[in-house]
Amino acid sequence: IEGLPILGAIPVGPLFDQVQLNLGGTILSAVVYWLNINGQVSCDGRVTEPAVLRFGLPSDPPPGSLLINEVLFNPVSSGYDYVELVNTGPSLIDPSRYRIGNRNSQGEMDNLVPLSPRPGLWFPGDYYVVTPDPNRLALHYFSPPGSEIITLPSMPSFPDDKGAVLLTDAQGNLLDELRYSEKWHFPLVRDREGVSLERIDSLAPASDPHNWRSAASTVGYGTPGYRNSQVAPDAAGGVMVSIRPGVFSPDNDGRDDQCFIFYELPDAGYVADLSIFNLHGRLVRRLKQGNLLAASGFWTWDGLDEKGRANPPGPYIILTSVFNLEGRTRKWKSVVVLAR
């Protein structure tokens, strides 16, 4: 352990399958320590493979660091719900100190259960999935080897049409909440059974329907335990309004499925109108109207028109207008190509 000398190692009985380490130093919070184990010899003389273990000191995470990242609320008939959480850091988190739940018919917090039945460590940057039956999960979705899949036999129920997923601390303080609807799925996904909703941007609120999208078909409609198939690209810095990517193909294959319109403003308090036209000047989608803005953020276009129908391929013009109460007005014209 770099920085922490080991002063002694004491086997713990009666099974002697654990070792207590006495360290010559102080374990700091928000620091991940690595323990390299070499030269292990079993009781029958076999030398086992080297191992590397992580450990650290858990602490309360700062606001916005333990988040709901993906939800399957309408599983196939032989499957179960799952909720994926992400620790964006920097704290190490003991999951037994936190709860997942839903809301009852009166809108009150309900069915709050610990994220883990026993103390443990959740590390920064890692994904953690809670579900009633990991074996059923593995039948329907791929998870990388070593994925953190936690069994919660008494997991709260999440209705197929709409509901709420809550994340709280042990005292019931709300850390994150998703009030979802099955209408948030990509409109061209007809059969939504077994399709999860993925969070596009961890910095954007969970309450924003435009911050969630159906998992891509190319990953089996779910990514439990690893990076979402639908994520926002990095914004182009230094540009007031920028379009990423320049060519997008909204077929839900997980690659360039959405057009992201990023904006950067001098300050908050502006109001935006956002409209999309074809090359003949016909309005095909009024994306935003009277939208109050933060200083920076993004919108998404899924390639559909006002009635939820797929637009034909070709170039489209995005007209962005912003103004504030002081009379400052700006307009941008951007071009994006819709491909099929």
mmCIF file of C-alpha atoms in Angstrom:
data_model
loop_
_atom_site.group_PDB
_atom_site.id
_atom_site.type_symbol
_atom_site.label_atom_id
_atom_site.label_comp_id
_atom_site.label_asym_id
_atom_site.label_seq_id
_atom_site.Cartn_x
_atom_site.Cartn_y
_atom_site.Cartn_z
ATOM 1 C CA ILE A 1 0.000 0.000 0.000
ATOM 2 C CA GLU A 2 1.794 3.111 -1.213
ATOM 3 C CA GLY A 3 2.066 5.666 1.584
ATOM 4 C CA LEU A 4 0.745 3.307 4.287
ATOM 5 C CA PRO A 5 3.258 0.775 5.638
ATOM 6 C CA ILE A 6 1.852 -2.528 6.866
ATOM 7 C CA LEU A 7 2.999 -3.128 10.442
ATOM 8 C CA GLY A 8 1.363 -6.505 10.861
ATOM 9 C CA ALA A 9 -1.077 -9.032 9.417
ATOM 10 C CA ILE A 10 -3.210 -11.132 11.770
ATOM 11 C CA PRO A 11 -5.410 -14.029 10.510
ATOM 12 C CA VAL A 12 -8.965 -13.822 11.831
ATOM 13 C CA GLY A 13 -10.541 -17.012 13.198
ATOM 14 C CA PRO A 14 -12.378 -19.280 13.425
ATOM 15 C CA LEU A 15 -12.342 -19.891 9.643
ATOM 16 C CA PHE A 16 -9.141 -17.900 9.074
ATOM 17 C CA ASP A 17 -10.479 -16.675 5.747
ATOM 18 C CA GLN A 18 -9.816 -13.029 6.661
ATOM 19 C CA VAL A 19 -6.709 -11.065 7.584
ATOM 20 C CA GLN A 20 -6.568 -7.973 9.750
ATOM 21 C CA LEU A 21 -3.917 -5.463 8.649
ATOM 22 C CA ASN A 22 -2.338 -3.010 11.054
ATOM 23 C CA LEU A 23 -1.327 0.099 9.100
ATOM 24 C CA GLY A 24 1.303 2.616 10.075
ATOM 25 C CA GLY A 25 -0.555 5.742 9.033
ATOM 26 C CA THR A 26 -3.909 7.521 8.735
ATOM 27 C CA ILE A 27 -6.443 6.596 6.072
ATOM 28 C CA LEU A 28 -7.614 9.792 4.378
ATOM 29 C CA SER A 29 -11.159 10.279 3.119
ATOM 30 C CA ALA A 30 -11.795 10.624 -0.636
ATOM 31 C CA VAL A 31 -8.574 8.679 -1.334
ATOM 32 C CA VAL A 32 -8.579 5.266 -3.023
ATOM 33 C CA TYR A 33 -5.839 2.948 -1.734
ATOM 34 C CA TRP A 34 -4.569 -0.102 -3.616
ATOM 35 C CA LEU A 35 -3.385 -3.258 -1.891
ATOM 36 C CA ASN A 36 -1.163 -5.581 -3.958
ATOM 37 C CA ILE A 37 -1.152 -9.168 -2.701
ATOM 38 C CA ASN A 38 1.646 -11.445 -3.940
ATOM 39 C CA GLY A 39 2.904 -14.863 -2.902
ATOM 40 C CA GLN A 40 -0.247 -16.188 -1.262
ATOM 41 C CA VAL A 41 0.127 -19.833 -0.233
ATOM 42 C CA SER A 42 -2.860 -21.982 0.641
ATOM 43 C CA CYS A 43 -2.884 -24.537 3.459
ATOM 44 C CA ASP A 44 -2.112 -27.347 0.990
ATOM 45 C CA GLY A 45 0.923 -25.489 -0.388
ATOM 46 C CA ARG A 46 -0.576 -24.040 -3.584
ATOM 47 C CA VAL A 47 0.620 -20.574 -4.630
ATOM 48 C CA THR A 48 -2.349 -18.461 -5.689
ATOM 49 C CA GLU A 49 -2.438 -15.730 -8.312
ATOM 50 C CA PRO A 50 -1.496 -12.155 -7.337
ATOM 51 C CA ALA A 51 -4.450 -9.914 -6.482
ATOM 52 C CA VAL A 52 -5.093 -6.182 -6.298
ATOM 53 C CA LEU A 53 -7.729 -4.836 -3.925
ATOM 54 C CA ARG A 54 -9.133 -1.321 -3.472
ATOM 55 C CA PHE A 55 -10.125 0.173 -0.163
ATOM 56 C CA GLY A 56 -10.610 3.513 1.508
ATOM 57 C CA LEU A 57 -12.610 5.453 4.052
ATOM 58 C CA PRO A 58 -16.287 6.087 3.215
ATOM 59 C CA SER A 59 -17.736 9.560 3.710
ATOM 60 C CA ASP A 60 -20.934 11.427 2.902
ATOM 61 C CA PRO A 61 -20.974 12.356 -0.801
ATOM 62 C CA PRO A 62 -21.367 16.002 -1.807
ATOM 63 C CA PRO A 63 -24.679 16.946 -3.480
ATOM 64 C CA GLY A 64 -25.033 15.641 -7.019
ATOM 65 C CA SER A 65 -22.386 12.934 -6.813
ATOM 66 C CA LEU A 66 -24.527 9.805 -6.213
ATOM 67 C CA LEU A 67 -27.030 9.761 -9.066
ATOM 68 C CA ILE A 68 -29.687 7.681 -10.785
ATOM 69 C CA ASN A 69 -28.187 6.826 -14.178
ATOM 70 C CA GLU A 70 -30.432 4.200 -15.808
ATOM 71 C CA VAL A 71 -33.799 2.604 -15.029
ATOM 72 C CA LEU A 72 -35.618 -0.443 -16.372
ATOM 73 C CA PHE A 73 -39.209 -0.161 -15.122
ATOM 74 C CA ASN A 74 -40.952 -2.283 -17.768
ATOM 75 C CA PRO A 75 -39.029 -5.583 -17.959
ATOM 76 C CA VAL A 76 -39.839 -8.525 -20.195
ATOM 77 C CA SER A 77 -42.188 -11.085 -18.680
ATOM 78 C CA SER A 78 -39.322 -13.262 -17.441
ATOM 79 C CA GLY A 79 -37.227 -10.369 -16.116
ATOM 80 C CA TYR A 80 -37.112 -7.865 -13.276
ATOM 81 C CA ASP A 81 -36.694 -4.129 -12.833
ATOM 82 C CA TYR A 82 -33.236 -2.688 -12.306
ATOM 83 C CA VAL A 83 -31.821 0.701 -11.339
ATOM 84 C CA GLU A 84 -28.263 1.732 -12.151
ATOM 85 C CA LEU A 85 -26.533 4.317 -9.960
ATOM 86 C CA VAL A 86 -23.247 6.088 -10.569
ATOM 87 C CA ASN A 87 -20.820 7.550 -8.060
ATOM 88 C CA THR A 88 -19.389 10.594 -9.835
ATOM 89 C CA GLY A 89 -16.998 11.184 -6.894
ATOM 90 C CA PRO A 90 -14.899 12.235 -5.186
ATOM 91 C CA SER A 91 -16.156 10.406 -2.062
ATOM 92 C CA LEU A 92 -16.100 6.686 -1.393
ATOM 93 C CA ILE A 93 -19.636 5.687 -0.409
ATOM 94 C CA ASP A 94 -20.967 3.023 1.966
ATOM 95 C CA PRO A 95 -24.166 1.866 0.165
ATOM 96 C CA SER A 96 -25.752 0.537 3.372
ATOM 97 C CA ARG A 97 -26.146 4.172 4.481
ATOM 98 C CA TYR A 98 -28.376 5.089 1.519
ATOM 99 C CA ARG A 99 -31.862 4.123 0.409
ATOM 100 C CA ILE A 100 -33.791 3.562 -2.812
ATOM 101 C CA GLY A 101 -37.560 3.927 -2.888
ATOM 102 C CA ASN A 102 -40.653 5.165 -4.692
ATOM 103 C CA ARG A 103 -43.710 7.312 -3.965
ATOM 104 C CA ASN A 104 -47.180 6.144 -2.929
ATOM 105 C CA SER A 105 -50.483 7.335 -4.396
ATOM 106 C CA GLN A 106 -50.399 10.409 -2.124
ATOM 107 C CA GLY A 107 -46.971 11.391 -3.450
ATOM 108 C CA GLU A 108 -45.170 10.534 -0.204
ATOM 109 C CA MET A 109 -41.813 8.746 -0.009
ATOM 110 C CA ASP A 110 -42.401 5.018 0.358
ATOM 111 C CA ASN A 111 -40.689 1.613 0.383
ATOM 112 C CA LEU A 112 -37.225 2.980 1.218
ATOM 113 C CA VAL A 113 -34.734 0.096 1.421
ATOM 114 C CA PRO A 114 -30.916 0.147 1.862
ATOM 115 C CA LEU A 115 -28.862 -0.025 -1.346
ATOM 116 C CA SER A 116 -26.901 -2.895 0.196
ATOM 117 C CA PRO A 117 -27.766 -5.312 3.014
ATOM 118 C CA ARG A 118 -24.244 -4.948 4.446
ATOM 119 C CA PRO A 119 -21.558 -2.240 4.663
ATOM 120 C CA GLY A 120 -19.309 -1.871 1.629
ATOM 121 C CA LEU A 121 -17.530 0.610 -0.600
ATOM 122 C CA TRP A 122 -18.692 2.243 -3.820
ATOM 123 C CA PHE A 123 -15.803 3.878 -5.648
ATOM 124 C CA PRO A 124 -15.765 7.115 -7.693
ATOM 125 C CA GLY A 125 -16.494 6.671 -11.383
ATOM 126 C CA ASP A 126 -18.061 3.222 -10.990
ATOM 127 C CA TYR A 127 -21.571 2.019 -11.868
ATOM 128 C CA TYR A 128 -23.720 -0.024 -9.479
ATOM 129 C CA VAL A 129 -26.890 -1.913 -10.381
ATOM 130 C CA VAL A 130 -29.590 -2.981 -7.920
ATOM 131 C CA THR A 131 -32.095 -5.658 -8.960
ATOM 132 C CA PRO A 132 -34.056 -8.490 -7.312
ATOM 133 C CA ASP A 133 -32.405 -11.238 -9.390
ATOM 134 C CA PRO A 134 -28.946 -10.787 -10.997
ATOM 135 C CA ASN A 135 -29.249 -14.161 -12.740
ATOM 136 C CA ARG A 136 -32.349 -13.016 -14.624
ATOM 137 C CA LEU A 137 -30.576 -9.774 -15.452
ATOM 138 C CA ALA A 138 -27.709 -11.723 -17.023
ATOM 139 C CA LEU A 139 -30.174 -13.651 -19.214
ATOM 140 C CA HIS A 140 -31.375 -10.502 -20.953
ATOM 141 C CA TYR A 141 -28.522 -7.969 -20.801
ATOM 142 C CA PHE A 142 -24.761 -7.907 -21.089
ATOM 143 C CA SER A 143 -22.742 -6.670 -18.116
ATOM 144 C CA PRO A 144 -18.922 -6.563 -18.232
ATOM 145 C CA PRO A 145 -17.025 -9.056 -16.041
ATOM 146 C CA GLY A 146 -16.638 -7.659 -12.547
ATOM 147 C CA SER A 147 -19.715 -5.431 -12.811
ATOM 148 C CA GLU A 148 -21.216 -4.436 -9.480
ATOM 149 C CA ILE A 149 -24.659 -6.094 -9.474
ATOM 150 C CA ILE A 150 -26.353 -5.979 -6.051
ATOM 151 C CA THR A 151 -29.254 -8.226 -5.059
ATOM 152 C CA LEU A 152 -32.167 -6.411 -3.392
ATOM 153 C CA PRO A 153 -34.878 -9.005 -2.662
ATOM 154 C CA SER A 154 -37.241 -6.324 -1.298
ATOM 155 C CA MET A 155 -36.629 -3.807 -4.062
ATOM 156 C CA PRO A 156 -39.394 -1.189 -4.499
ATOM 157 C CA SER A 157 -41.767 -1.665 -7.408
ATOM 158 C CA PHE A 158 -41.738 0.727 -10.356
ATOM 159 C CA PRO A 159 -44.926 0.817 -12.494
ATOM 160 C CA ASP A 160 -44.683 0.247 -16.231
ATOM 161 C CA ASP A 161 -46.454 3.468 -17.263
ATOM 162 C CA LYS A 162 -45.130 6.119 -14.863
ATOM 163 C CA GLY A 163 -43.657 6.367 -11.393
ATOM 164 C CA ALA A 164 -40.832 7.691 -9.246
ATOM 165 C CA VAL A 165 -37.381 6.399 -8.317
ATOM 166 C CA LEU A 166 -35.978 8.010 -5.148
ATOM 167 C CA LEU A 167 -32.463 8.065 -3.763
ATOM 168 C CA THR A 168 -32.080 9.217 -0.145
ATOM 169 C CA ASP A 169 -29.683 9.066 2.779
ATOM 170 C CA ALA A 170 -30.500 7.141 5.971
ATOM 171 C CA GLN A 171 -32.329 10.175 7.394
ATOM 172 C CA GLY A 172 -34.628 10.408 4.370
ATOM 173 C CA ASN A 173 -32.978 13.444 2.785
ATOM 174 C CA LEU A 174 -33.519 13.351 -0.978
ATOM 175 C CA LEU A 175 -30.318 12.990 -3.057
ATOM 176 C CA ASP A 176 -31.824 12.381 -6.496
ATOM 177 C CA GLU A 177 -35.243 11.656 -7.935
ATOM 178 C CA LEU A 178 -36.529 10.479 -11.296
ATOM 179 C CA ARG A 179 -40.256 10.891 -11.979
ATOM 180 C CA TYR A 180 -40.404 8.918 -15.204
ATOM 181 C CA SER A 181 -43.034 8.211 -17.820
ATOM 182 C CA GLU A 182 -43.106 5.553 -20.499
ATOM 183 C CA LYS A 183 -43.782 8.448 -22.897
ATOM 184 C CA TRP A 184 -40.132 9.479 -22.412
ATOM 185 C CA HIS A 185 -39.042 6.589 -24.647
ATOM 186 C CA PHE A 186 -37.935 7.274 -28.200
ATOM 187 C CA PRO A 187 -41.252 7.489 -30.115
ATOM 188 C CA LEU A 188 -40.153 5.103 -32.859
ATOM 189 C CA VAL A 189 -39.474 2.315 -30.342
ATOM 190 C CA ARG A 190 -42.834 0.576 -30.604
ATOM 191 C CA ASP A 191 -42.306 -2.312 -28.186
ATOM 192 C CA ARG A 192 -40.945 -0.731 -24.987
ATOM 193 C CA GLU A 193 -40.979 -3.882 -22.888
ATOM 194 C CA GLY A 194 -37.416 -4.605 -21.781
ATOM 195 C CA VAL A 195 -36.120 -1.177 -22.894
ATOM 196 C CA SER A 196 -34.358 0.898 -20.246
ATOM 197 C CA LEU A 197 -34.209 4.685 -19.974
ATOM 198 C CA GLU A 198 -30.667 6.104 -19.858
ATOM 199 C CA ARG A 199 -29.573 9.456 -18.466
ATOM 200 C CA ILE A 200 -27.895 11.548 -21.144
ATOM 201 C CA ASP A 201 -26.013 14.062 -18.972
ATOM 202 C CA SER A 202 -25.180 13.579 -15.279
ATOM 203 C CA LEU A 203 -24.921 17.366 -14.869
ATOM 204 C CA ALA A 204 -28.468 17.955 -16.130
ATOM 205 C CA PRO A 205 -31.390 17.344 -13.742
ATOM 206 C CA ALA A 206 -33.083 13.959 -13.552
ATOM 207 C CA SER A 207 -36.458 15.734 -13.719
ATOM 208 C CA ASP A 208 -35.879 16.855 -17.326
ATOM 209 C CA PRO A 209 -37.581 14.451 -19.797
ATOM 210 C CA HIS A 210 -35.110 15.541 -22.487
ATOM 211 C CA ASN A 211 -32.255 14.227 -20.323
ATOM 212 C CA TRP A 212 -33.439 10.622 -20.779
ATOM 213 C CA ARG A 213 -33.606 8.374 -23.814
ATOM 214 C CA SER A 214 -34.250 4.749 -24.680
ATOM 215 C CA ALA A 215 -31.147 2.560 -24.563
ATOM 216 C CA ALA A 216 -29.846 1.701 -28.007
ATOM 217 C CA SER A 217 -30.933 -1.410 -29.885
ATOM 218 C CA THR A 218 -27.297 -2.327 -30.581
ATOM 219 C CA VAL A 219 -26.633 -2.900 -26.845
ATOM 220 C CA GLY A 220 -29.776 -4.958 -26.320
ATOM 221 C CA TYR A 221 -31.784 -1.974 -25.000
ATOM 222 C CA GLY A 222 -29.918 -1.809 -21.694
ATOM 223 C CA THR A 223 -26.426 -1.144 -20.324
ATOM 224 C CA PRO A 224 -26.459 -2.301 -16.676
ATOM 225 C CA GLY A 225 -23.035 -1.856 -15.086
ATOM 226 C CA TYR A 226 -21.290 0.234 -17.748
ATOM 227 C CA ARG A 227 -21.391 3.528 -19.673
ATOM 228 C CA ASN A 228 -24.741 4.428 -21.183
ATOM 229 C CA SER A 229 -25.263 4.003 -24.902
ATOM 230 C CA GLN A 230 -26.956 7.416 -25.023
ATOM 231 C CA VAL A 231 -24.677 10.158 -23.666
ATOM 232 C CA ALA A 232 -24.178 13.808 -24.542
ATOM 233 C CA PRO A 233 -21.025 14.626 -26.534
ATOM 234 C CA ASP A 234 -18.656 17.290 -25.232
ATOM 235 C CA ALA A 235 -19.725 20.799 -26.097
ATOM 236 C CA ALA A 236 -17.563 22.866 -28.414
ATOM 237 C CA GLY A 237 -16.022 25.466 -26.105
ATOM 238 C CA GLY A 238 -15.977 29.158 -26.975
ATOM 239 C CA VAL A 239 -19.029 29.023 -29.262
ATOM 240 C CA MET A 240 -22.325 30.659 -28.262
ATOM 241 C CA VAL A 241 -24.424 28.026 -30.074
ATOM 242 C CA SER A 242 -22.896 24.824 -31.427
ATOM 243 C CA ILE A 243 -24.321 21.678 -33.011
ATOM 244 C CA ARG A 244 -22.967 18.211 -32.243
ATOM 245 C CA PRO A 245 -22.788 16.057 -34.309
ATOM 246 C CA GLY A 246 -23.116 17.754 -37.677
ATOM 247 C CA VAL A 247 -24.723 14.610 -39.115
ATOM 248 C CA PHE A 248 -27.040 12.474 -36.970
ATOM 249 C CA SER A 249 -29.109 9.365 -37.655
ATOM 250 C CA PRO A 250 -32.059 8.882 -35.260
ATOM 251 C CA ASP A 251 -32.449 5.117 -35.575
ATOM 252 C CA ASN A 252 -31.729 4.266 -31.893
ATOM 253 C CA ASP A 253 -28.612 2.255 -32.704
ATOM 254 C CA GLY A 254 -26.612 4.117 -30.060
ATOM 255 C CA ARG A 255 -24.522 6.125 -32.521
ATOM 256 C CA ASP A 256 -25.364 9.789 -33.205
ATOM 257 C CA ASP A 257 -29.044 9.201 -32.465
ATOM 258 C CA GLN A 258 -29.708 12.795 -31.422
ATOM 259 C CA CYS A 259 -28.736 16.283 -32.463
ATOM 260 C CA PHE A 260 -27.380 18.252 -29.486
ATOM 261 C CA ILE A 261 -27.699 22.037 -29.554
ATOM 262 C CA PHE A 262 -25.301 23.525 -26.985
ATOM 263 C CA TYR A 263 -25.435 27.131 -25.846
ATOM 264 C CA GLU A 264 -23.147 29.402 -23.811
ATOM 265 C CA LEU A 265 -24.493 32.780 -22.636
ATOM 266 C CA PRO A 266 -22.903 35.670 -20.697
ATOM 267 C CA ASP A 267 -25.270 35.047 -17.762
ATOM 268 C CA ALA A 268 -28.522 33.403 -16.784
ATOM 269 C CA GLY A 269 -31.982 34.899 -17.240
ATOM 270 C CA TYR A 270 -32.311 34.695 -21.025
ATOM 271 C CA VAL A 271 -35.395 33.228 -22.721
ATOM 272 C CA ALA A 272 -35.065 31.088 -25.852
ATOM 273 C CA ASP A 273 -37.161 30.147 -28.858
ATOM 274 C CA LEU A 274 -35.868 27.239 -30.914
ATOM 275 C CA SER A 275 -37.355 26.211 -34.268
ATOM 276 C CA ILE A 276 -36.308 23.767 -36.992
ATOM 277 C CA PHE A 277 -36.973 24.307 -40.699
ATOM 278 C CA ASN A 278 -36.362 22.280 -43.826
ATOM 279 C CA LEU A 279 -34.467 23.764 -46.789
ATOM 280 C CA HIS A 280 -37.755 25.039 -48.287
ATOM 281 C CA GLY A 281 -38.290 27.205 -45.205
ATOM 282 C CA ARG A 282 -41.184 25.126 -43.850
ATOM 283 C CA LEU A 283 -41.355 24.806 -40.054
ATOM 284 C CA VAL A 284 -41.032 21.132 -39.123
ATOM 285 C CA ARG A 285 -40.590 21.394 -35.342
ATOM 286 C CA ARG A 286 -40.942 24.134 -32.740
ATOM 287 C CA LEU A 287 -38.524 22.654 -30.260
ATOM 288 C CA LYS A 288 -38.666 25.320 -27.510
ATOM 289 C CA GLN A 289 -40.778 28.405 -26.963
ATOM 290 C CA GLY A 290 -40.255 30.796 -24.047
ATOM 291 C CA ASN A 291 -37.688 28.469 -22.476
ATOM 292 C CA LEU A 292 -35.980 30.151 -19.466
ATOM 293 C CA LEU A 293 -32.252 29.406 -19.614
ATOM 294 C CA ALA A 294 -29.318 28.909 -17.317
ATOM 295 C CA ALA A 295 -25.995 30.405 -18.382
ATOM 296 C CA SER A 296 -25.169 27.238 -20.308
ATOM 297 C CA GLY A 297 -26.848 24.006 -21.306
ATOM 298 C CA PHE A 298 -28.173 22.072 -24.278
ATOM 299 C CA TRP A 299 -31.280 20.931 -26.100
ATOM 300 C CA THR A 300 -31.801 17.778 -28.154
ATOM 301 C CA TRP A 301 -33.678 17.048 -31.356
ATOM 302 C CA ASP A 302 -34.680 13.479 -32.122
ATOM 303 C CA GLY A 303 -35.399 14.057 -35.826
ATOM 304 C CA LEU A 304 -39.191 13.996 -35.422
ATOM 305 C CA ASP A 305 -41.722 16.600 -36.530
ATOM 306 C CA GLU A 306 -44.504 18.263 -34.512
ATOM 307 C CA LYS A 307 -46.715 15.154 -34.772
ATOM 308 C CA GLY A 308 -44.000 12.694 -33.776
ATOM 309 C CA ARG A 309 -43.333 11.494 -37.321
ATOM 310 C CA ALA A 310 -39.890 10.825 -38.766
ATOM 311 C CA ASN A 311 -38.617 13.596 -41.045
ATOM 312 C CA PRO A 312 -37.025 12.668 -44.384
ATOM 313 C CA PRO A 313 -33.225 12.743 -44.619
ATOM 314 C CA GLY A 314 -31.466 15.920 -45.633
ATOM 315 C CA PRO A 315 -30.192 19.245 -44.273
ATOM 316 C CA TYR A 316 -32.244 21.189 -41.702
ATOM 317 C CA ILE A 317 -31.860 24.705 -40.361
ATOM 318 C CA ILE A 318 -31.992 25.291 -36.606
ATOM 319 C CA LEU A 319 -32.971 28.852 -35.696
ATOM 320 C CA THR A 320 -32.089 29.828 -32.119
ATOM 321 C CA SER A 321 -33.314 33.148 -30.697
ATOM 322 C CA VAL A 322 -32.547 34.387 -27.170
ATOM 323 C CA PHE A 323 -33.562 37.597 -25.394
ATOM 324 C CA ASN A 324 -33.698 38.980 -21.872
ATOM 325 C CA LEU A 325 -35.689 41.639 -20.005
ATOM 326 C CA GLU A 326 -33.003 44.254 -20.735
ATOM 327 C CA GLY A 327 -33.836 43.987 -24.439
ATOM 328 C CA ARG A 328 -30.720 42.098 -25.493
ATOM 329 C CA THR A 329 -31.472 39.795 -28.413
ATOM 330 C CA ARG A 330 -29.322 37.316 -30.326
ATOM 331 C CA LYS A 331 -30.107 34.913 -33.153
ATOM 332 C CA TRP A 332 -28.170 32.016 -34.656
ATOM 333 C CA LYS A 333 -28.755 29.870 -37.715
ATOM 334 C CA SER A 334 -27.187 26.418 -37.671
ATOM 335 C CA VAL A 335 -27.337 23.564 -40.147
ATOM 336 C CA VAL A 336 -27.549 19.877 -39.285
ATOM 337 C CA VAL A 337 -27.908 16.908 -41.626
ATOM 338 C CA LEU A 338 -30.406 14.189 -40.791
ATOM 339 C CA ALA A 339 -29.351 10.819 -42.201
ATOM 340 C CA ARG A 340 -31.221 7.519 -42.416
#
